[in-house]
Coordinates of C-alpha atoms in Angstrom, one line a residue:
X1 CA 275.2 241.3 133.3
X2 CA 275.4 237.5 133.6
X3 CA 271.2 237.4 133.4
X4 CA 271.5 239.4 130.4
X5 CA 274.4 238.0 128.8
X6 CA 273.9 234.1 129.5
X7 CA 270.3 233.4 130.4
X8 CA 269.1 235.7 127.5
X9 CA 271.5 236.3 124.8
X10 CA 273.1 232.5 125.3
X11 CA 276.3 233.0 125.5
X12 CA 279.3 231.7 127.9
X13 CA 280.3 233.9 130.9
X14 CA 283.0 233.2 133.5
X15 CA 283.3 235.5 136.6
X16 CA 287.3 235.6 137.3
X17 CA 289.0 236.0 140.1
X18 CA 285.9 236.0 142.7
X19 CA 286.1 234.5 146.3
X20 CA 285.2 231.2 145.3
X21 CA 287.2 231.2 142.4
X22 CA 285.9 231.5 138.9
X23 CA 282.2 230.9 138.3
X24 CA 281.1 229.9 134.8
X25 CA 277.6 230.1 133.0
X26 CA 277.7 227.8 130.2
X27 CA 279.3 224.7 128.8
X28 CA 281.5 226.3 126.1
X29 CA 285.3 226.0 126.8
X30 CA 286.2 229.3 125.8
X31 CA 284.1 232.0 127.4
X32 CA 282.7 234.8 125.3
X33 CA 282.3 237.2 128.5
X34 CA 284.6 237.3 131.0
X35 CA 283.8 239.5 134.2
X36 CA 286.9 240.6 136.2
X37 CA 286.1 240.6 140.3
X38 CA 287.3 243.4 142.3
X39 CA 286.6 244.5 145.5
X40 CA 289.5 246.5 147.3
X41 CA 287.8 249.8 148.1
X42 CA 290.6 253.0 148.1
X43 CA 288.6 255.6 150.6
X44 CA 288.7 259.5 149.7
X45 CA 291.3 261.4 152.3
X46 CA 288.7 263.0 154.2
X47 CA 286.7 260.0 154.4
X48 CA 285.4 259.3 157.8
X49 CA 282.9 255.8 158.2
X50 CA 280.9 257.7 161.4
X51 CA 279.6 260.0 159.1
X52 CA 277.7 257.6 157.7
X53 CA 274.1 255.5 159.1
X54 CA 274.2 253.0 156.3
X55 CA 276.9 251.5 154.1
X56 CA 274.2 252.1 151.4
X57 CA 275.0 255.9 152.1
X58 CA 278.2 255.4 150.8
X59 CA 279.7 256.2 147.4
X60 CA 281.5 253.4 146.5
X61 CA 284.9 253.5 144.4
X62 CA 286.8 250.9 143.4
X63 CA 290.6 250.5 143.3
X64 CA 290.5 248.9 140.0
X65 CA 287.1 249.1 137.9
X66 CA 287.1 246.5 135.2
X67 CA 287.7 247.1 131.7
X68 CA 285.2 245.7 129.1
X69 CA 287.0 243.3 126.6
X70 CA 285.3 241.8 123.0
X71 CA 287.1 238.6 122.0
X72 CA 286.9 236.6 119.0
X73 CA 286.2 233.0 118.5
X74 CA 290.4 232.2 119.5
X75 CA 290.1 234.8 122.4
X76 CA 291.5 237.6 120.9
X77 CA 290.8 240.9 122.0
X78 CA 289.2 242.7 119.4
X79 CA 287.9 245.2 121.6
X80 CA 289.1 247.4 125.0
X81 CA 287.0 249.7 127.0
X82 CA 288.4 251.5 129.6
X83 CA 286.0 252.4 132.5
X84 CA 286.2 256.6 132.9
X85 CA 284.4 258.3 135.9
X86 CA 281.3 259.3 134.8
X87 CA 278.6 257.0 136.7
X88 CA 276.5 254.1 135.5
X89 CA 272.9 253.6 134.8
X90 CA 271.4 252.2 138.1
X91 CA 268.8 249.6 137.3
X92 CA 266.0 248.3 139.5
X93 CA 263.5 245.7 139.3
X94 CA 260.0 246.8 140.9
X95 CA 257.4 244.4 141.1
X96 CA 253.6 246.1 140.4
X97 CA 250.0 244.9 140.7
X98 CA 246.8 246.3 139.5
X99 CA 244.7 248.5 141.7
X100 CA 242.0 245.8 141.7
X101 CA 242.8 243.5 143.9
X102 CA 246.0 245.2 145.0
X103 CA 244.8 245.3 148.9
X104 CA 243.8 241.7 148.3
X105 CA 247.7 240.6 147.6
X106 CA 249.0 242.7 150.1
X107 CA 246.0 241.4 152.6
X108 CA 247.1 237.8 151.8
X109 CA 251.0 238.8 152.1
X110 CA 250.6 240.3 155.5
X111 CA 248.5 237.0 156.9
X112 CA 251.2 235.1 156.1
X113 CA 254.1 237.0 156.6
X114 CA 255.0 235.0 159.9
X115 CA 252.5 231.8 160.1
X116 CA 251.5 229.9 157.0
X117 CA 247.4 230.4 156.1
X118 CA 245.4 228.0 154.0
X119 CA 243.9 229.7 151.2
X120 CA 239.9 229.2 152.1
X121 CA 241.1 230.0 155.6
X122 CA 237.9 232.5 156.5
X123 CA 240.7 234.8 158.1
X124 CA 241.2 236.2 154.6
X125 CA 237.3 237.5 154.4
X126 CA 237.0 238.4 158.0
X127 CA 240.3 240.5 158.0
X128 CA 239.3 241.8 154.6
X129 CA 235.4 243.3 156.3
X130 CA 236.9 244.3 159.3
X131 CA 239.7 246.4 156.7
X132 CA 236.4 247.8 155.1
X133 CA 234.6 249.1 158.1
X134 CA 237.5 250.4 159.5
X135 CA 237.6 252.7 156.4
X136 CA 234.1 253.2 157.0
X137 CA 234.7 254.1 160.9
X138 CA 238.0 256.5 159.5
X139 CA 235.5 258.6 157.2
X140 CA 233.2 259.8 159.6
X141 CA 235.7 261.4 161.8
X142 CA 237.8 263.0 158.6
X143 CA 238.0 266.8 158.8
X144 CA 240.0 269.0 156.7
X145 CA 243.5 270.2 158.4
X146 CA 243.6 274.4 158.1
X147 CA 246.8 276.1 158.8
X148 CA 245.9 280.0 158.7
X149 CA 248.7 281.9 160.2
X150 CA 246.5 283.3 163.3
X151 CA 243.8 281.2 164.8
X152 CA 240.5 281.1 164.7
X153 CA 237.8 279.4 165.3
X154 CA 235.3 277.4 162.9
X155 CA 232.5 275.1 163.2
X156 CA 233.8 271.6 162.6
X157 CA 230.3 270.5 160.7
X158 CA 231.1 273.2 157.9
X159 CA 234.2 272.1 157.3
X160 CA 233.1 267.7 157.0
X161 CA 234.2 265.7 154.1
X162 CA 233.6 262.2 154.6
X163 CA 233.5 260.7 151.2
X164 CA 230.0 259.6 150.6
X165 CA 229.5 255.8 151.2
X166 CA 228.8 254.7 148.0
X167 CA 232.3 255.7 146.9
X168 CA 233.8 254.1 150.2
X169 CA 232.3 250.7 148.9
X170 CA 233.1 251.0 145.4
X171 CA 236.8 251.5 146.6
X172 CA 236.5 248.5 148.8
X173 CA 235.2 246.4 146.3
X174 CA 237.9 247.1 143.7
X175 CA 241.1 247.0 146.4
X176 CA 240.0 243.8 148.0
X177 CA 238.6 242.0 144.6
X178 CA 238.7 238.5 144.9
X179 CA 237.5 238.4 148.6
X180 CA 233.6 238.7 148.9
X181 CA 232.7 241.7 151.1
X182 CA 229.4 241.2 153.2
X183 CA 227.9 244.6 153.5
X184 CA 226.2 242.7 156.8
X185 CA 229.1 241.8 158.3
X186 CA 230.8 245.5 157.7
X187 CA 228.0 247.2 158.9
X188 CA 228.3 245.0 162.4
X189 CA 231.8 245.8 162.7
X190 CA 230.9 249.2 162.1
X191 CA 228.7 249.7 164.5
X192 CA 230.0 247.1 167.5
X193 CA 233.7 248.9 166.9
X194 CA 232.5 252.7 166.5
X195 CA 233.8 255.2 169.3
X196 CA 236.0 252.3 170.9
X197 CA 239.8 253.5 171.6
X198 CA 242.0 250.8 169.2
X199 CA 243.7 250.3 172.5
X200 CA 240.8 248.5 174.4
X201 CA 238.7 247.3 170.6
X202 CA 238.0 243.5 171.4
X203 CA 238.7 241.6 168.1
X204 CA 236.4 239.5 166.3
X205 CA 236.8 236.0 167.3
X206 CA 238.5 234.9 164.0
X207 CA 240.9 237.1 163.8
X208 CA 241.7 237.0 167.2
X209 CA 242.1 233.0 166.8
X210 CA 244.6 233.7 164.3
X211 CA 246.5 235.9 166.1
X212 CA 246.5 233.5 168.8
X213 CA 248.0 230.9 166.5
X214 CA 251.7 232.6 166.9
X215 CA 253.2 231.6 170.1
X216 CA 256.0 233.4 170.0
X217 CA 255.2 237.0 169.8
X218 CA 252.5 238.5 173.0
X219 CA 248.8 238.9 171.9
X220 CA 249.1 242.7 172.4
X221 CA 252.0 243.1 170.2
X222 CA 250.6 241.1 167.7
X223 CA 246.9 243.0 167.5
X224 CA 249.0 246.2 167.3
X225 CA 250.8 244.7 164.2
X226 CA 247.6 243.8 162.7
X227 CA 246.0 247.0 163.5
X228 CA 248.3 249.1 162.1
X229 CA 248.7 247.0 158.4
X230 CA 244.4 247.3 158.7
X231 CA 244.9 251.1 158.6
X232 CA 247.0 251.1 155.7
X233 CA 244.3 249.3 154.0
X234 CA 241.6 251.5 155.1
X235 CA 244.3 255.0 154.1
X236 CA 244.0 253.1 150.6
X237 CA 240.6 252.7 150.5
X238 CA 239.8 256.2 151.9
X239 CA 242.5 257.6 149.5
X240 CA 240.8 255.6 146.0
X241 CA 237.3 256.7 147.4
X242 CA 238.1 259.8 146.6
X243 CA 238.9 259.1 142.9
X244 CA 236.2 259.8 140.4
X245 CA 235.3 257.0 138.6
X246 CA 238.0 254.5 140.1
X247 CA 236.7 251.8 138.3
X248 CA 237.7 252.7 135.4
X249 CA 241.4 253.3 136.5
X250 CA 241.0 249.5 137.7
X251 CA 244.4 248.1 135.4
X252 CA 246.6 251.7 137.3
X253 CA 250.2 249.9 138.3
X254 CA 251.1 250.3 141.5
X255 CA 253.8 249.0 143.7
X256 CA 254.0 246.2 146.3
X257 CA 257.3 245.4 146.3
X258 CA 257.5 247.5 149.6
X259 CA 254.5 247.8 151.3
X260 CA 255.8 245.0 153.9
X261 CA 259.2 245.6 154.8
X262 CA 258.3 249.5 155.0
X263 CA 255.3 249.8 156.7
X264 CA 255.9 253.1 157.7
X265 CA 256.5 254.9 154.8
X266 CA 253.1 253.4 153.4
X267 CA 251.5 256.0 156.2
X268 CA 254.0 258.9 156.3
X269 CA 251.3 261.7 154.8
X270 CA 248.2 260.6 156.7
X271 CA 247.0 260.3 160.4
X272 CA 245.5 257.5 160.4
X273 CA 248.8 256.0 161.8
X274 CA 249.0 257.4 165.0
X275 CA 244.8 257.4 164.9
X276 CA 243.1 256.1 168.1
X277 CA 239.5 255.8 166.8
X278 CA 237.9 258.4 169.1
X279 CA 239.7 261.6 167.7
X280 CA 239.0 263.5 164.5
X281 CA 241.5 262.7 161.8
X282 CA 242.6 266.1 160.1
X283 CA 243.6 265.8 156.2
X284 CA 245.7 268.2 154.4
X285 CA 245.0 269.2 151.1
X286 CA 247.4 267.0 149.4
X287 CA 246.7 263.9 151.9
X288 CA 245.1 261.8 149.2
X289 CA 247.0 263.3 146.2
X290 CA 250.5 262.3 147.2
X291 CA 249.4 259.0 149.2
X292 CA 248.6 257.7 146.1
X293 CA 251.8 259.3 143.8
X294 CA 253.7 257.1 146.0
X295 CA 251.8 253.9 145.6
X296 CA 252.5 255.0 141.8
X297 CA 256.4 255.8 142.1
X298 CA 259.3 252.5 142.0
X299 CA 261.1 253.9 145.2
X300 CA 259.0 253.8 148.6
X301 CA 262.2 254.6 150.6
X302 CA 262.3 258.2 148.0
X303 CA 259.2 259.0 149.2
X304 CA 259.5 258.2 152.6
X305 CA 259.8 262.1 153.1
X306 CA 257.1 263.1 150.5
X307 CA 257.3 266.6 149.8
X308 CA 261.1 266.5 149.2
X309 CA 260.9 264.7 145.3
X310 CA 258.1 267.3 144.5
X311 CA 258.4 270.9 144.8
X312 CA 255.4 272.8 145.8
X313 CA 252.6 273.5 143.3
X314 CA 252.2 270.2 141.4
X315 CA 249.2 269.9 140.5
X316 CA 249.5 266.5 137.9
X317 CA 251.8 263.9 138.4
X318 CA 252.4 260.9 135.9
X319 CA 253.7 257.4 135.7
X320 CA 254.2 254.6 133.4
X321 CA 251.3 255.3 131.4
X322 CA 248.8 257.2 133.9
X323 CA 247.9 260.7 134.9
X324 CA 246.9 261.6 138.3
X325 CA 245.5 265.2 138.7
X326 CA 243.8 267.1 141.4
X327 CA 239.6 267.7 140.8
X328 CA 240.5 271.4 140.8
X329 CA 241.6 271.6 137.2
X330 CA 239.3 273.1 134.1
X331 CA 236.9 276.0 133.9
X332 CA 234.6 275.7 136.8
X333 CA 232.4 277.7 139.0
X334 CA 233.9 276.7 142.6
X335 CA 230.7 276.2 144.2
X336 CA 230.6 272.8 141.3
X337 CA 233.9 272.0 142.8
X338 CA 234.5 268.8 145.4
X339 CA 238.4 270.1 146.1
X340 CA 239.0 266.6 147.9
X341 CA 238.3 264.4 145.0
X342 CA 240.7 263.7 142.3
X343 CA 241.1 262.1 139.0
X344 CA 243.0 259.2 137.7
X345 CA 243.0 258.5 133.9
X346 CA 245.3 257.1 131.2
X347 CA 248.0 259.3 129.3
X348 CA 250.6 261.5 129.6
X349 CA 250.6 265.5 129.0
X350 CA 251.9 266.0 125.5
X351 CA 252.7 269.5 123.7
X352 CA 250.8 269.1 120.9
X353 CA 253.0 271.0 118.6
X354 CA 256.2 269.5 119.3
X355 CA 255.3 266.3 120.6
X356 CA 257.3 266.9 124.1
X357 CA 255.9 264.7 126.9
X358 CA 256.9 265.6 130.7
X359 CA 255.7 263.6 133.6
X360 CA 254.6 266.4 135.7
X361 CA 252.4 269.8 135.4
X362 CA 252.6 272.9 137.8
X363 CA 252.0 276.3 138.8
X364 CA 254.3 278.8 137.5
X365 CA 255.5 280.9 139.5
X366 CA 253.5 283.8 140.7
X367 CA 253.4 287.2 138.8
X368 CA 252.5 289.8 141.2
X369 CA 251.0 292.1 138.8
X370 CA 247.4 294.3 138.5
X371 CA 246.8 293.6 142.2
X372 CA 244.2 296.0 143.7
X373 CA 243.2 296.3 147.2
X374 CA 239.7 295.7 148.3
X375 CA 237.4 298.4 148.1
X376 CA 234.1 299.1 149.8
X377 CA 230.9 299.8 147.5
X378 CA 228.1 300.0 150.0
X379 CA 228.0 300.7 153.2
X380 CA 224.7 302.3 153.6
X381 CA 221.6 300.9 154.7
X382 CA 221.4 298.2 151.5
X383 CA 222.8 296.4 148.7
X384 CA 222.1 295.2 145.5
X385 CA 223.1 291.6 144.6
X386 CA 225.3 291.8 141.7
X387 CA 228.6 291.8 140.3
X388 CA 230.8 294.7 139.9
X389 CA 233.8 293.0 138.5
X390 CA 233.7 291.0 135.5
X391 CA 236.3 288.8 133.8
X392 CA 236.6 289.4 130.5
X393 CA 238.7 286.4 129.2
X394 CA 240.8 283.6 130.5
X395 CA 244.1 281.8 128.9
X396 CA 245.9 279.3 129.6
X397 CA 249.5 279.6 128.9
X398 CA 251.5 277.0 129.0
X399 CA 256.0 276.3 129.3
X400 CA 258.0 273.6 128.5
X401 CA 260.6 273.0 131.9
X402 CA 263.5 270.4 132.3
X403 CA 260.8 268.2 134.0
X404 CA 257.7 269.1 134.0
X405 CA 255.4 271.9 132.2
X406 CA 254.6 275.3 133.8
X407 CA 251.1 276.4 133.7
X408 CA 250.1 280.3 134.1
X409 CA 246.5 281.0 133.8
X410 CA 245.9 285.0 132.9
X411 CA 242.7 286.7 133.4
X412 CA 241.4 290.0 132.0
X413 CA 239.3 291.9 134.2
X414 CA 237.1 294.8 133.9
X415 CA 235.4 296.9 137.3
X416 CA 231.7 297.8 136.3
X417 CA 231.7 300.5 139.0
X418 CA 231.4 303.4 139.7
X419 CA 231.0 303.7 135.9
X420 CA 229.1 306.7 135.8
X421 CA 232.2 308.3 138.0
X422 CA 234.6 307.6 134.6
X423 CA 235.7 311.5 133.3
X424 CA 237.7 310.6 130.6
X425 CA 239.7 307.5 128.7
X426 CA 242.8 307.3 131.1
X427 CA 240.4 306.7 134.2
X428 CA 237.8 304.2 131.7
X429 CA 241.6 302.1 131.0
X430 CA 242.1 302.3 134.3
X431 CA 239.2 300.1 135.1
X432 CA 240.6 297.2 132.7
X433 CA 243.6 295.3 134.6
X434 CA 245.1 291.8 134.5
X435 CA 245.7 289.0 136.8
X436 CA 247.8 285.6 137.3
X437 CA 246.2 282.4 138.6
X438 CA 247.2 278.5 139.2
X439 CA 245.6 275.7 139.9
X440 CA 247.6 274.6 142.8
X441 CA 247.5 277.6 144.8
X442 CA 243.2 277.5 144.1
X443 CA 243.3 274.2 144.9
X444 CA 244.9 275.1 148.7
X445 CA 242.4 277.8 149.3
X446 CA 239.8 276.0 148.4
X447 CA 240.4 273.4 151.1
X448 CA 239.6 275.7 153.8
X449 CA 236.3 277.6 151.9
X450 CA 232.8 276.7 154.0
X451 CA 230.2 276.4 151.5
X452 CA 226.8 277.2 152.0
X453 CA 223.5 275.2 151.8
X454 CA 220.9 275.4 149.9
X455 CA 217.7 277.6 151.5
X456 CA 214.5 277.4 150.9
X457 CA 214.1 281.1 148.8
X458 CA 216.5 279.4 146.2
X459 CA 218.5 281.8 144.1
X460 CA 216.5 285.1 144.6
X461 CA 216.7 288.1 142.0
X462 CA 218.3 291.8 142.3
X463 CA 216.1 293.1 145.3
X464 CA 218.4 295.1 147.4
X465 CA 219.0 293.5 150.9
X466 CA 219.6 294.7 154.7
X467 CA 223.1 295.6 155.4
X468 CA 222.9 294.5 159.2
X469 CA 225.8 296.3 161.5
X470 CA 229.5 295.3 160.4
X471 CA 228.7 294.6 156.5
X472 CA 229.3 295.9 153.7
X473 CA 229.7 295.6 150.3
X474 CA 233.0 295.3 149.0
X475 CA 234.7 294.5 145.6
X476 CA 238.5 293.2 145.2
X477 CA 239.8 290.0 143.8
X478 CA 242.9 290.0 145.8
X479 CA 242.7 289.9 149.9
X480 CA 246.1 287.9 150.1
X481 CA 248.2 291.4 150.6
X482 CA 245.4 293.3 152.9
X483 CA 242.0 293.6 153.7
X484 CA 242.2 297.9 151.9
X485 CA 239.4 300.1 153.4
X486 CA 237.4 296.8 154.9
X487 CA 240.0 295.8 157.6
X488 CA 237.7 296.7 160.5
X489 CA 234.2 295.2 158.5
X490 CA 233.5 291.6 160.6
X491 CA 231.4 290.6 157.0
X492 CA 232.4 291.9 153.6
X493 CA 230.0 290.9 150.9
X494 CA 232.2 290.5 148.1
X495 CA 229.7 291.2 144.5
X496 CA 230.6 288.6 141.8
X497 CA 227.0 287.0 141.4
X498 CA 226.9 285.5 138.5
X499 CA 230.2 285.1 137.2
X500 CA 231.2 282.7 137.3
X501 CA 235.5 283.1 136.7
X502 CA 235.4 286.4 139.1
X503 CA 234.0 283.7 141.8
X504 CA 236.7 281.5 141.1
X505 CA 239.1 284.1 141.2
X506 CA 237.8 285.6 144.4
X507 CA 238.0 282.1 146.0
X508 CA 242.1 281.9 144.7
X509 CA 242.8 285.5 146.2
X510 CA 242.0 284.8 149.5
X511 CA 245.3 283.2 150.6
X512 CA 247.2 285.8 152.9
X513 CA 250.7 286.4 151.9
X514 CA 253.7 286.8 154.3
X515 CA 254.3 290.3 153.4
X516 CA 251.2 291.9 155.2
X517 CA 252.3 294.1 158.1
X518 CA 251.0 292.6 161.3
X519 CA 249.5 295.8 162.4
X520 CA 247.3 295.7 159.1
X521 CA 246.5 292.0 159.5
X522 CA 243.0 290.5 159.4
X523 CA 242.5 287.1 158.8
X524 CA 239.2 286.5 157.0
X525 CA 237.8 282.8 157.0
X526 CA 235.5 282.6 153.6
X527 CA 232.0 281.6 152.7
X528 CA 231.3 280.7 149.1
X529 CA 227.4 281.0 148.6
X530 CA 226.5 277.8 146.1
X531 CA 223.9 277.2 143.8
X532 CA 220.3 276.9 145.4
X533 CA 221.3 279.6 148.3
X534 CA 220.1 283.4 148.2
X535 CA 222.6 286.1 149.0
X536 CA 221.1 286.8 152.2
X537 CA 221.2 283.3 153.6
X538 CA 224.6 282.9 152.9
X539 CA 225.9 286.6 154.7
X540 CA 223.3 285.0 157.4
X541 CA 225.9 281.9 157.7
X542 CA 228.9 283.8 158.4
X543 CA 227.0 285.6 160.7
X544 CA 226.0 282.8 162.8
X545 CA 230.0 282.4 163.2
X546 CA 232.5 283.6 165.0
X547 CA 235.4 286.0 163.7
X548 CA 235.4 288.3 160.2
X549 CA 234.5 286.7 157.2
X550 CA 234.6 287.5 153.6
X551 CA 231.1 285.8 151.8
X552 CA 231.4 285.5 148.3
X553 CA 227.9 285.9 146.6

């Protein structure tokens, strides 16, 4: 109030009655604002101070809340306003920078948060390589978390998604602009540090000279201080490596205000915290996604438990000015889809027809309708390679919420076989049904989907091919409520060559659901065949592995 009403608008405030008396802004003899201090606190009757951490947890009421007054020139009151009980706009400063250079000012903060540094101090470029190539280090040991509700067993290798190095590099570049990064020097770091436990890494000589320069903290504590802010530089560059085209999101806003004096909350969704350096670090599908909401969002201590300000199933979040969304959205065949990358870009969803903005997009909720089990098609000796169940259309349907919009996609399906069984027109409706898709939900499935490689037979025609012992050929778009008449098949063969939106279906079905009876229960890990891979090569890679797989052609 006193910013607003002296500093800016110029006019005369006295603050009466405070403990050091009144306090005027201005030179004026009569005041044009006077602000009335109070500050005896009447607790509630079942108010009790030990159920409280924090006097911040407390909701503060005042005996006597001051009443607003407007005088006039001879301090008439021309004006009263009474103060009634409905609570006041909280404000809140938040101080932002750009995403280039953004680990650059917190680098620079951190070095000097206890000792003073000179500015060409070459601490700054040192701590900033050694930030790189520990990102570098981080990304070969990432490996995507799975959580199936049984265990089972996979081949880590199928299941690697370390960001390509170009991207690492390109993400270094733009966090630490300013600093000049010697690919050299990383790759040194990289290769003296790799496979060393944190505990027992022996620190470059400048950096451990500057940590040397504090006498008044232990060396150990102090490299374990250091460590830990270097890993929340390397969580931000493996988090913007993952961004398409994150130079272009360059100007994105994104706090700082925080990052020091809440360290912790900085790493709350990724392992890198409690990471050792030997050990592989497991990412969850929304690692990245809501590591770098929060860098978006004002309030780090909000997000300090992330998944409690978002319900499940967002799939776009935005803020002040800019859209980030998961690499999972649009109309794609899912062997084109990278599920760990995401996008970043400049907007905010808008309903085109009545010009209502929200600031978040997600799955609605399910609708559990047209679901058919799996079904076997061939069990003999061979199959053909093709695709017995065909998407006819796909919309997008979209609902205006309170705070966000709701996003249902529909699909209409049609089963090509058996159509030469079809007697009449009840039984040829009958092969026509409809089913409910999100993005979200795809997105999670995905995450756990080994995709095949490309062989050297390429994408082969229609021959038929073997069906070895323990495959068949199955159709069915939904395997989260039962495997059908396939529970006992190790390898089902599901036949959606070729389309592309029955693939992409398929891959979205596969997520079991709670409701399937144990006894009926058959977790299936999934290989999607991709393009440049023949049928047979990919059944061949789920053969090669343990446990019962579902191979989508």
């Amino acid at each position: 109030m006193v910013i607003w009403a002296h500093y800016i608008l110029g006019l005369t405030v006295v603050i009466k009655d405070s403990p050091d008396g009144d306090v005027t802004f201005g030179r004026m003899v009569n005041p044009q604002l006077m602000i009335k201090w109070s500050s005896t606190f009447v607790p509630s009757k079942d108010f009790n101070f030990e159920d409280f951490t924090s006097l911040s947890d407390i909701n503060w009421k005042w005996a006597y809340p001051p009443p607003i007054y407007l005088l006039d020139a001879d301090i008439n009151v021309l004006l009263k306003i009474e103060p009634d009980d409905s609570e006041g706009t909280r404000i809140e400063g938040q101080e932002t920078h750009r995403l280039q250079g953004y680990g650059t000012a917190f680098l620079r903060r951190m070095l000097n948060w206890k000792i003073l540094v000179e500015d060409d101090d070459p601490i700054f470029t040192d701590a900033a390589n050694f930030a790189s190539s520990f990102a570098f280090m981080s990304a070969r040991m990432i490996r995507r978390a799975l959580s199936p509700p049984r265990g089972f067993d996979v081949r880590q290798e199928n299941l690697y998604m370390s960001p390509s190095y170009w991207r690492l590099w390109e993400s270094s570049c733009l966090l630490l602009w300013g600093i000049k990064l010697d690919k050299r020097i990383v790759t040194e770091f990289i290769n003296k540090l790799s496979g060393q436990n944190l505990k027992d890494m022996s620190m470059p000589a400048s950096i451990r000279n500057y940590l040397q320069r504090n006498n008044e903290i232990a060396y150990e504590e102090l490299k374990a201080d250091f460590l830990f802010h270097i890993k929340i530089i390397a969580s931000w560059i493996l988090a913007f490596a993952h961004v398409v085209n994150v130079e272009s999101c360059s100007g994105l806003p994104l706090r700082i205000s925080h990052v020091l004096q809440h360290p912790v909350v900085n790493m709350q969704s990724v392992e890198l915290s409690m990471w050792q350096g030997v050990e592989p670090l497991h990412i969850q599908p929304d690692t990245w996604f809501y590591l770098i909401r929060k860098l978006m969002r004002k309030n780090p201590i909000l997000d300090y438990n992330l998944q409690t300000d978002i319900p499940p199933g967002v799939f776009l979040t935005c803020h002040q000015g800019w859209s980030l969304f998961i690499n999972s959205v649009g109309d794609h065949d899912p062997g084109n889809i990278a599920c760990e990358l995401l996008h970043i870009m400049p907007g905010v969803p808008t309903n085109t027809r009545t010009g209502e903005r929200r600031y978040r997009m997600s799955d609605a909720p399910t609708v559990m309708r047209g679901i058919r089990a799996p079904e076997v098609v061939d069990d003999k000796d061979s199959y053909i390679p093709r695709c017995v169940t065909k998407v006819l259309r796909r919309s997008e349907y979209y609902t205006t919420r309170s705070d966000e919009f709701w996003l249902a996609i529909r699909f209409d399906i049609e089963d090509l076989e058996p159509a030469s069984q079809i007697k009449d027109i009840k039984n040829m409706q009958d092969q026509r049904y409809t089913l409910y898709a999100s993005y979200a939900h795809f997105h999670e499935t995905m995450w756990g989907v080994v995709m095949t490689r490309p062989c050297s037979h390429g994408d082969e025609g229609s021959e038929p091919l073997p069906l070895d012992l323990d495959t068949k050929a199955v159709r069915g778009l939904t395997w989260a409520h039962g495997d059908g008449d396939a529970t006992e098949t190790r390898i089902c063969i599901l036949l959606v060559k070729g389309d592309t939106r029955s693939r992409w279906l398929a891959v979205h079905g596969i997520k079991y659901g709670d409701d399937v009876p144990f006894a009926e229960y058959r977790f299936r890990q999934t290989v999607l065949r991709c393009e440049g891979c023949c049928a047979d090569c990919a059944v061949r890679t789920a053969s090669e592995l343990q446990g019962f797989w579902l191979v989508i052609l």
